[in-house]
PDB file of C-alpha atoms in Angstrom:
ATOM      1  CA  MET G   1      -8.104  14.032  -4.257  1.00  0.00           C
ATOM      2  CA  ARG G   2      -6.441  16.109  -1.657  1.00  0.00           C
ATOM      3  CA  ALA G   3      -2.826  15.764  -0.705  1.00  0.00           C
ATOM      4  CA  GLU G   4      -3.766  15.808   2.856  1.00  0.00           C
ATOM      5  CA  PHE G   5      -5.506  12.315   2.449  1.00  0.00           C
ATOM      6  CA  VAL G   6      -2.832  10.885   0.348  1.00  0.00           C
ATOM      7  CA  ASN G   7       0.348  12.003   2.145  1.00  0.00           C
ATOM      8  CA  PRO G   8      -0.213  10.249   5.542  1.00  0.00           C
ATOM      9  CA  PHE G   9      -0.417   6.957   3.622  1.00  0.00           C
ATOM     10  CA  LEU G  10       2.904   7.539   1.798  1.00  0.00           C
ATOM     11  CA  ALA G  11       4.649   8.631   5.003  1.00  0.00           C
ATOM     12  CA  SER G  12       3.262   5.682   6.978  1.00  0.00           C
ATOM     13  CA  LEU G  13       4.445   3.188   4.287  1.00  0.00           C
ATOM     14  CA  LEU G  14       7.929   4.588   4.474  1.00  0.00           C
ATOM     15  CA  ASN G  15       7.709   4.602   8.308  1.00  0.00           C
ATOM     16  CA  VAL G  16       6.689   0.903   8.424  1.00  0.00           C
ATOM     17  CA  LEU G  17       9.222  -0.295   6.117  1.00  0.00           C
ATOM     18  CA  LYS G  18      12.097   1.721   7.678  1.00  0.00           C
ATOM     19  CA  THR G  19      10.865   0.582  11.162  1.00  0.00           C
ATOM     20  CA  MET G  20      10.024  -3.094  10.425  1.00  0.00           C
ATOM     21  CA  ALA G  21      12.483  -3.916   7.561  1.00  0.00           C
ATOM     22  CA  SER G  22      15.254  -1.488   7.913  1.00  0.00           C
ATOM     23  CA  MET G  23      14.516  -0.479   4.407  1.00  0.00           C
ATOM     24  CA  GLU G  24      14.353   2.832   2.489  1.00  0.00           C
ATOM     25  CA  LEU G  25      12.054   3.278  -0.475  1.00  0.00           C
ATOM     26  CA  ALA G  26      12.497   6.381  -2.865  1.00  0.00           C
ATOM     27  CA  PRO G  27       9.039   7.970  -3.731  1.00  0.00           C
ATOM     28  CA  GLN G  28       8.609   8.703  -7.412  1.00  0.00           C
ATOM     29  CA  LYS G  29       5.972  10.951  -9.099  1.00  0.00           C
ATOM     30  CA  PRO G  30       2.375  10.221  -8.387  1.00  0.00           C
ATOM     31  CA  ARG G  31      -0.018   9.893 -11.352  1.00  0.00           C
ATOM     32  CA  LEU G  32      -3.627   9.037 -12.196  1.00  0.00           C
ATOM     33  CA  LYS G  33      -4.329   5.321 -12.789  1.00  0.00           C
ATOM     34  CA  ARG G  34      -6.903   4.520 -15.484  1.00  0.00           C
ATOM     35  CA  ASP G  35      -7.134   0.700 -15.163  1.00  0.00           C
ATOM     36  CA  GLU G  36      -7.400  -2.037 -12.472  1.00  0.00           C
ATOM     37  CA  VAL G  37      -4.216  -3.913 -13.316  1.00  0.00           C
ATOM     38  CA  ALA G  38      -1.728  -4.231 -10.594  1.00  0.00           C
ATOM     39  CA  ARG G  39       1.803  -3.079 -11.386  1.00  0.00           C
ATOM     40  CA  GLY G  40       3.457  -5.680  -9.207  1.00  0.00           C
ATOM     41  CA  ASP G  41       2.955  -9.350  -8.004  1.00  0.00           C
ATOM     42  CA  VAL G  42       1.241  -9.172  -4.608  1.00  0.00           C
ATOM     43  CA  SER G  43      -1.232  -6.564  -3.283  1.00  0.00           C
ATOM     44  CA  GLY G  44      -3.005  -5.790  -0.091  1.00  0.00           C
ATOM     45  CA  LEU G  45      -6.213  -3.782  -0.482  1.00  0.00           C
ATOM     46  CA  ILE G  46      -8.234  -2.227   2.291  1.00  0.00           C
ATOM     47  CA  GLY G  47     -11.485  -0.315   2.367  1.00  0.00           C
ATOM     48  CA  MET G  48     -12.362   2.722   4.679  1.00  0.00           C
ATOM     49  CA  VAL G  49     -15.564   4.318   5.526  1.00  0.00           C
ATOM     50  CA  GLY G  50     -16.024   7.281   7.634  1.00  0.00           C
ATOM     51  CA  PRO G  51     -18.676  10.267   8.091  1.00  0.00           C
ATOM     52  CA  GLN G  52     -16.815  12.564   5.680  1.00  0.00           C
ATOM     53  CA  THR G  53     -15.573  10.033   3.041  1.00  0.00           C
ATOM     54  CA  LYS G  54     -15.201   6.474   1.850  1.00  0.00           C
ATOM     55  CA  GLY G  55     -12.470   4.938  -0.269  1.00  0.00           C
ATOM     56  CA  SER G  56      -9.725   2.399  -0.438  1.00  0.00           C
ATOM     57  CA  MET G  57      -6.095   1.894  -0.528  1.00  0.00           C
ATOM     58  CA  SER G  58      -3.869  -0.735  -1.892  1.00  0.00           C
ATOM     59  CA  ILE G  59      -0.098  -1.576  -1.655  1.00  0.00           C
ATOM     60  CA  THR G  60       1.495  -3.560  -4.259  1.00  0.00           C
ATOM     61  CA  PHE G  61       4.959  -5.095  -4.213  1.00  0.00           C
ATOM     62  CA  GLU G  62       6.984  -6.617  -6.915  1.00  0.00           C
ATOM     63  CA  GLU G  63       8.075 -10.148  -6.129  1.00  0.00           C
ATOM     64  CA  GLY G  64      11.837  -9.283  -5.380  1.00  0.00           C
ATOM     65  CA  LEU G  65      10.933  -6.504  -3.015  1.00  0.00           C
ATOM     66  CA  ALA G  66       8.256  -8.616  -1.230  1.00  0.00           C
ATOM     67  CA  LEU G  67      10.737 -11.453  -0.679  1.00  0.00           C
ATOM     68  CA  GLU G  68      13.396  -9.110   0.528  1.00  0.00           C
ATOM     69  CA  ILE G  69      11.011  -7.478   3.127  1.00  0.00           C
ATOM     70  CA  MET G  70      10.040 -10.965   4.223  1.00  0.00           C
ATOM     71  CA  GLN G  71      13.786 -11.866   4.639  1.00  0.00           C
ATOM     72  CA  ARG G  72      14.219  -8.556   6.806  1.00  0.00           C
ATOM     73  CA  MET G  73      11.148  -8.817   8.920  1.00  0.00           C
ATOM     74  CA  LEU G  74      10.874 -12.582   9.585  1.00  0.00           C
ATOM     75  CA  GLY G  75      14.288 -13.827   8.764  1.00  0.00           C
ATOM     76  CA  GLU G  76      13.212 -16.347   6.107  1.00  0.00           C
ATOM     77  CA  ARG G  77      13.245 -16.011   2.357  1.00  0.00           C
ATOM     78  CA  PRO G  78      10.840 -18.217   0.253  1.00  0.00           C
ATOM     79  CA  ASN G  79      11.608 -18.914  -3.333  1.00  0.00           C
ATOM     80  CA  ALA G  80       8.301 -17.172  -4.455  1.00  0.00           C
ATOM     81  CA  ILE G  81       5.316 -15.469  -3.106  1.00  0.00           C
ATOM     82  CA  ASN G  82       3.598 -18.055  -0.779  1.00  0.00           C
ATOM     83  CA  GLU G  83       1.092 -17.741   1.972  1.00  0.00           C
ATOM     84  CA  GLU G  84       3.483 -16.329   4.441  1.00  0.00           C
ATOM     85  CA  VAL G  85       4.193 -13.581   2.127  1.00  0.00           C
ATOM     86  CA  THR G  86       0.606 -12.772   1.506  1.00  0.00           C
ATOM     87  CA  ASP G  87       0.068 -12.699   5.237  1.00  0.00           C
ATOM     88  CA  MET G  88       2.863 -10.196   5.625  1.00  0.00           C
ATOM     89  CA  VAL G  89       1.599  -7.995   2.842  1.00  0.00           C
ATOM     90  CA  GLY G  90      -1.795  -8.076   4.544  1.00  0.00           C
ATOM     91  CA  GLU G  91      -0.204  -7.057   7.881  1.00  0.00           C
ATOM     92  CA  ILE G  92       1.878  -4.254   6.250  1.00  0.00           C
ATOM     93  CA  THR G  93      -1.372  -2.954   4.673  1.00  0.00           C
ATOM     94  CA  ASN G  94      -3.051  -2.884   8.126  1.00  0.00           C
ATOM     95  CA  MET G  95      -0.056  -1.114   9.739  1.00  0.00           C
ATOM     96  CA  VAL G  96       0.144   1.539   6.852  1.00  0.00           C
ATOM     97  CA  THR G  97      -3.594   2.102   7.232  1.00  0.00           C
ATOM     98  CA  GLY G  98      -3.385   2.356  10.940  1.00  0.00           C
ATOM     99  CA  GLY G  99      -0.695   4.924  10.814  1.00  0.00           C
ATOM    100  CA  ALA G 100      -2.506   6.931   8.349  1.00  0.00           C
ATOM    101  CA  LYS G 101      -5.645   6.672  10.293  1.00  0.00           C
ATOM    102  CA  ARG G 102      -3.986   8.140  13.424  1.00  0.00           C
ATOM    103  CA  SER G 103      -2.427  10.946  11.439  1.00  0.00           C
ATOM    104  CA  LEU G 104      -5.838  11.746   9.625  1.00  0.00           C
ATOM    105  CA  ALA G 105      -7.752  11.753  13.019  1.00  0.00           C
ATOM    106  CA  ASP G 106      -5.658  14.502  14.156  1.00  0.00           C
ATOM    107  CA  LYS G 107      -6.844  16.517  11.197  1.00  0.00           C
ATOM    108  CA  GLY G 108     -10.609  15.615  12.048  1.00  0.00           C
ATOM    109  CA  TYR G 109     -11.003  12.909   9.548  1.00  0.00           C
ATOM    110  CA  ASP G 110     -12.060   9.604  10.947  1.00  0.00           C
ATOM    111  CA  PHE G 111     -12.805   6.194   9.285  1.00  0.00           C
ATOM    112  CA  ASP G 112     -13.143   2.580  10.088  1.00  0.00           C
ATOM    113  CA  MET G 113     -10.830   0.171   8.361  1.00  0.00           C
ATOM    114  CA  ALA G 114     -12.041  -3.143   6.805  1.00  0.00           C
ATOM    115  CA  THR G 115      -9.915  -6.248   6.926  1.00  0.00           C
ATOM    116  CA  PRO G 116      -7.415  -6.278   4.061  1.00  0.00           C
ATOM    117  CA  ALA G 117      -7.781  -8.560   1.215  1.00  0.00           C
ATOM    118  CA  VAL G 118      -4.662  -9.879  -0.390  1.00  0.00           C
ATOM    119  CA  VAL G 119      -4.235 -10.721  -4.090  1.00  0.00           C
ATOM    120  CA  ALA G 120      -1.245 -12.310  -5.703  1.00  0.00           C
ATOM    121  CA  GLY G 121      -0.119 -13.166  -9.163  1.00  0.00           C
ATOM    122  CA  ARG G 122       1.329 -11.458 -12.183  1.00  0.00           C
ATOM    123  CA  GLY G 123      -1.376  -9.273 -13.815  1.00  0.00           C
ATOM    124  CA  HIS G 124      -3.873  -9.501 -11.016  1.00  0.00           C
ATOM    125  CA  THR G 125      -6.488  -6.636 -10.799  1.00  0.00           C
ATOM    126  CA  ILE G 126      -7.289  -4.287  -7.840  1.00  0.00           C
ATOM    127  CA  ALA G 127     -11.026  -3.181  -7.728  1.00  0.00           C
ATOM    128  CA  HIS G 128     -11.193  -0.101  -5.624  1.00  0.00           C
ATOM    129  CA  LYS G 129     -14.795   0.399  -4.236  1.00  0.00           C
ATOM    130  CA  CYS G 130     -14.943   3.921  -5.035  1.00  0.00           C
ATOM    131  CA  GLU G 131     -16.155   6.411  -7.658  1.00  0.00           C
ATOM    132  CA  GLY G 132     -13.195   8.926  -7.403  1.00  0.00           C
ATOM    133  CA  ALA G 133     -10.048   9.047  -9.353  1.00  0.00           C
ATOM    134  CA  ILE G 134      -7.384   6.615  -8.385  1.00  0.00           C
ATOM    135  CA  ILE G 135      -3.919   8.081  -7.579  1.00  0.00           C
ATOM    136  CA  ILE G 136      -0.940   5.664  -7.992  1.00  0.00           C
ATOM    137  CA  MET G 137       2.383   6.472  -6.238  1.00  0.00           C
ATOM    138  CA  PRO G 138       5.365   4.441  -7.299  1.00  0.00           C
ATOM    139  CA  PHE G 139       8.329   3.820  -5.068  1.00  0.00           C
ATOM    140  CA  ASP G 140      11.836   2.389  -6.071  1.00  0.00           C
ATOM    141  CA  SER G 141      14.266   0.346  -4.128  1.00  0.00           C
ATOM    142  CA  GLU G 142      17.163  -1.686  -5.169  1.00  0.00           C
ATOM    143  CA  TYR G 143      15.098  -4.749  -4.799  1.00  0.00           C
ATOM    144  CA  GLY G 144      12.185  -3.740  -6.872  1.00  0.00           C
ATOM    145  CA  LYS G 145       9.158  -1.329  -6.921  1.00  0.00           C
ATOM    146  CA  ALA G 146       6.144  -0.995  -4.644  1.00  0.00           C
ATOM    147  CA  TYR G 147       3.133   1.106  -5.545  1.00  0.00           C
ATOM    148  CA  ILE G 148       0.438   2.651  -3.401  1.00  0.00           C
ATOM    149  CA  GLU G 149      -2.908   3.184  -4.959  1.00  0.00           C
ATOM    150  CA  ILE G 150      -5.567   5.579  -3.128  1.00  0.00           C
ATOM    151  CA  CYS G 151      -9.176   6.215  -4.091  1.00  0.00           C
ATOM    152  CA  PHE G 152     -11.391   8.458  -2.008  1.00  0.00           C
ATOM    153  CA  GLU G 153     -14.956   9.944  -2.593  1.00  0.00           C
ATOM    154  CA  GLY G 154     -15.698  13.359  -1.296  1.00  0.00           C
TER     155      GLY G 154
END
């Protein structure tokens, strides 16, 4: 998978969280992911299809980080992941994909976005609808970790 595909998603996540939640995340080292088990507690997954490629992207947050983002974005902090938190994760997934879509369109890659699916619960799985390798990129913060997973064919 080419960095030109991955980097717009990473940059978009950092931008969305900085803009919407005044939060900085520290990117860690990307690696290949060989299973479907999520590394956090709540994930947004979105599919993308275009003339040159198809793939999917997910963003997973550990519970503490998701609740802190909720507090910063909406001024309320639930005790645990609830419907409002899963809605917020779906919206963040949409915003990140939209930002990456604009950046990739400038490079000549176009794709349509599906509606994000959100899954929560410790040990939940993420099924990328894609034959390619899955790249996982961890991010650290003082409130917990976030992970972007990206899988593209072609």
